[in-house]
């Protein structure tokens, strides 16, 4: 689906969701949209304090489509859903994977992208596969409260790996570069962007993890 068609479809879905929750976008002067600001290339903060990334572009396009003014705010990932439930903002656009557990807590629009989980390791590592057996005895980092954290704990952990969780993706890859982790598990596009921009040639992409494709939606 072309991005312009998706934006129109998603905008309709968002407005319907708001109406169902007694929150009309058309009746409001401003909507408050939350993102994390620490998940490049989807959402990150530049040196001069500006929010940029694909999620930000989607937010701006949706608000233009809905003809409402939107205020972007940042929220720590762990507190994202509780803050939405507490009505601290009106929606989350932060590359949040649509899962059955999250659907019990919040409503989602249709997906706006799909991605598998991927694994990166130190360049001289003997890790050559994303299979659980290949991670036995290794320490795998992931951002807490994410689908990758669940996989690291439930699948790699049961195979003998130690799952180490971090508040942000940036902290996980920093520990990998400093040799405190054997590998990091994350969204493929996030790892590709990091490898391209800031991995300092320390690491290698091991590959995609089969059967882990997830869909990101607006909550």
Coordinates of C-alpha atoms in Angstrom, one line a residue:
X1 CA 0.0 0.0 0.0
X2 CA 1.3 3.4 -0.9
X3 CA 2.1 5.6 2.1
X4 CA -0.5 8.3 1.1
X5 CA -3.3 5.6 1.0
X6 CA -2.1 4.2 4.3
X7 CA -2.2 7.6 5.9
X8 CA -5.8 8.2 4.8
X9 CA -6.8 4.8 6.1
X10 CA -5.0 5.1 9.4
X11 CA -6.4 8.6 9.9
X12 CA -9.9 7.3 9.6
X13 CA -9.1 4.4 12.0
X14 CA -7.6 6.8 14.6
X15 CA -10.6 9.2 14.4
X16 CA -13.0 6.2 14.8
X17 CA -11.1 5.0 17.8
X18 CA -11.2 8.4 19.3
X19 CA -14.9 8.8 18.8
X20 CA -15.5 5.4 20.4
X21 CA -13.6 6.6 23.4
X22 CA -15.6 9.9 23.6
X23 CA -12.6 11.8 22.2
X24 CA -13.3 13.6 19.0
X25 CA -10.3 14.8 17.0
X26 CA -12.4 17.3 15.2
X27 CA -13.7 18.8 18.5
X28 CA -10.2 19.3 19.9
X29 CA -7.9 22.1 19.3
X30 CA -4.8 19.9 19.9
X31 CA -4.0 16.2 20.2
X32 CA -1.1 15.1 22.3
X33 CA 0.9 12.2 20.7
X34 CA 3.6 10.3 22.6
X35 CA 6.7 8.7 21.2
X36 CA 9.9 7.4 22.8
X37 CA 12.6 9.5 21.2
X38 CA 15.2 6.8 21.6
X39 CA 14.5 4.3 18.8
X40 CA 16.2 5.4 15.6
X41 CA 15.4 5.5 12.7
X42 CA 11.8 5.5 13.8
X43 CA 12.0 8.1 16.6
X44 CA 15.0 9.9 18.0
X45 CA 16.1 13.3 19.3
X46 CA 18.7 15.3 17.4
X47 CA 21.5 17.2 19.1
X48 CA 19.4 20.4 19.0
X49 CA 16.4 18.7 20.7
X50 CA 14.3 18.0 17.6
X51 CA 12.2 14.8 17.3
X52 CA 12.8 13.1 14.0
X53 CA 12.2 9.7 12.3
X54 CA 9.6 7.7 10.5
X55 CA 7.2 7.7 13.4
X56 CA 7.4 11.5 13.5
X57 CA 6.8 11.7 9.8
X58 CA 3.8 9.5 10.2
X59 CA 2.5 11.6 13.0
X60 CA 2.8 14.8 11.1
X61 CA 1.1 13.4 8.0
X62 CA -1.8 11.9 10.1
X63 CA -2.4 15.2 11.9
X64 CA -2.4 17.0 8.6
X65 CA -4.9 14.4 7.2
X66 CA -7.1 14.9 10.3
X67 CA -6.7 18.6 10.1
X68 CA -5.8 19.0 13.8
X69 CA -2.9 20.5 15.6
X70 CA -0.7 17.8 17.3
X71 CA 1.8 18.1 20.1
X72 CA 4.5 15.5 20.2
X73 CA 5.7 14.5 23.6
X74 CA 8.3 11.9 24.8
X75 CA 7.6 9.1 27.2
X76 CA 9.9 6.4 28.6
X77 CA 9.0 3.1 27.0
X78 CA 8.2 1.2 30.2
X79 CA 5.6 3.8 31.1
X80 CA 4.1 4.3 27.7
X81 CA 0.9 2.2 28.0
X82 CA 0.2 3.2 31.6
X83 CA 0.5 6.8 30.7
X84 CA -1.9 6.4 27.8
X85 CA -4.4 4.7 30.1
X86 CA -4.0 7.6 32.6
X87 CA -4.9 9.9 29.7
X88 CA -1.6 11.8 29.8
X89 CA -1.7 11.9 26.0
X90 CA -4.2 10.8 23.3
X91 CA -2.2 8.3 21.3
X92 CA 1.1 6.4 20.9
X93 CA 3.1 6.5 17.7
X94 CA 6.3 4.8 18.7
X95 CA 6.8 1.7 16.5
X96 CA 4.8 -0.3 19.1
X97 CA 4.3 -3.9 18.1
X98 CA 0.7 -5.1 18.0
X99 CA 0.5 -8.1 20.5
X100 CA -2.3 -10.0 22.1
X101 CA -1.2 -8.9 25.5
X102 CA -1.1 -5.2 24.5
X103 CA -4.5 -5.5 22.8
X104 CA -6.0 -6.4 26.2
X105 CA -4.8 -3.0 27.4
X106 CA -5.2 -0.6 24.5
X107 CA -6.7 -0.4 21.0
X108 CA -4.6 -0.4 17.9
X109 CA -5.0 0.9 14.3
X110 CA -4.0 -1.2 11.4
X111 CA -0.3 -1.9 11.0
X112 CA 1.9 0.7 9.4
X113 CA 4.9 -1.5 8.9
X114 CA 6.1 -5.1 9.5
X115 CA 9.5 -6.2 10.6
X116 CA 11.3 -9.3 11.9
X117 CA 13.6 -9.4 14.9
X118 CA 17.3 -9.6 14.0
X119 CA 20.5 -10.4 16.0
X120 CA 23.8 -8.5 15.9
X121 CA 27.0 -9.8 17.6
X122 CA 30.6 -8.6 18.0
X123 CA 32.5 -9.0 14.8
X124 CA 34.9 -11.6 16.2
X125 CA 32.1 -13.6 17.9
X126 CA 31.6 -17.3 17.2
X127 CA 27.8 -16.7 17.0
X128 CA 26.9 -17.7 13.5
X129 CA 23.2 -18.4 13.8
X130 CA 20.1 -17.0 15.4
X131 CA 19.0 -20.5 16.4
X132 CA 18.5 -20.7 20.2
X133 CA 21.2 -23.4 20.5
X134 CA 23.8 -21.0 19.1
X135 CA 23.1 -18.6 22.0
X136 CA 23.6 -21.1 24.8
X137 CA 26.0 -19.6 27.4
X138 CA 25.9 -16.2 25.7
X139 CA 24.5 -12.9 27.1
X140 CA 21.9 -11.3 24.9
X141 CA 20.8 -7.8 25.3
X142 CA 17.3 -6.3 24.5
X143 CA 15.2 -3.3 25.4
X144 CA 12.8 -4.1 28.3
X145 CA 9.1 -4.4 27.8
X146 CA 9.4 -5.2 24.1
X147 CA 8.7 -8.3 21.9
X148 CA 12.5 -8.7 21.6
X149 CA 12.8 -8.8 25.4
X150 CA 10.1 -11.5 25.5
X151 CA 11.9 -13.6 22.9
X152 CA 15.3 -13.2 24.6
X153 CA 13.9 -14.4 27.9
X154 CA 11.4 -17.0 26.7
X155 CA 13.3 -18.6 23.8
X156 CA 17.0 -17.8 24.2
X157 CA 16.8 -17.9 28.0
X158 CA 15.3 -21.4 27.9
X159 CA 18.1 -22.5 25.6
X160 CA 20.8 -21.4 28.1
X161 CA 21.4 -17.8 27.2
X162 CA 21.3 -14.9 29.8
X163 CA 18.9 -12.2 28.8
X164 CA 20.0 -8.7 29.9
X165 CA 17.3 -6.0 29.6
X166 CA 17.8 -2.3 29.2
X167 CA 15.6 0.8 29.5
X168 CA 16.5 1.9 25.9
X169 CA 17.8 0.3 22.7
X170 CA 20.7 2.8 22.8
X171 CA 21.9 1.4 26.1
X172 CA 21.8 -2.1 24.9
X173 CA 24.0 -1.5 21.8
X174 CA 26.4 0.6 23.9
X175 CA 27.0 -2.3 26.1
X176 CA 27.5 -4.5 23.1
X177 CA 30.2 -2.2 21.7
X178 CA 31.9 -2.1 25.1
X179 CA 32.1 -5.9 25.2
X180 CA 29.6 -6.4 28.0
X181 CA 27.2 -8.3 25.8
X182 CA 27.7 -11.1 23.2
X183 CA 24.7 -10.0 21.1
X184 CA 21.7 -7.7 20.9
X185 CA 18.3 -8.7 19.7
X186 CA 16.1 -6.0 18.2
X187 CA 13.9 -4.8 15.3
X188 CA 15.8 -5.4 12.0
X189 CA 15.4 -1.9 10.7
X190 CA 16.7 -0.4 14.0
X191 CA 19.8 -2.6 13.9
X192 CA 20.4 -1.9 10.2
X193 CA 20.3 1.8 10.9
X194 CA 22.6 1.5 13.9
X195 CA 25.1 -0.7 11.9
X196 CA 25.2 1.9 9.2
X197 CA 25.6 5.0 11.3
X198 CA 27.3 4.2 14.6
X199 CA 28.5 0.6 15.1
X200 CA 32.2 1.7 14.6
X201 CA 32.7 -1.6 12.7
X202 CA 32.6 -3.5 16.0
X203 CA 29.8 -5.8 15.0
X204 CA 28.2 -8.1 12.5
X205 CA 24.6 -8.8 11.5
X206 CA 24.0 -12.5 12.4
X207 CA 20.6 -12.6 10.7
X208 CA 16.8 -12.5 11.0
X209 CA 15.1 -14.6 13.6
X210 CA 12.6 -16.9 11.8
X211 CA 9.0 -16.6 12.8
X212 CA 9.3 -13.2 14.6
X213 CA 7.7 -10.8 12.2
X214 CA 5.7 -8.2 14.1
X215 CA 3.4 -5.4 13.0
X216 CA 3.6 -1.9 14.4
X217 CA 0.5 0.1 14.9
X218 CA -0.8 3.3 16.6
X219 CA -2.2 2.8 20.1

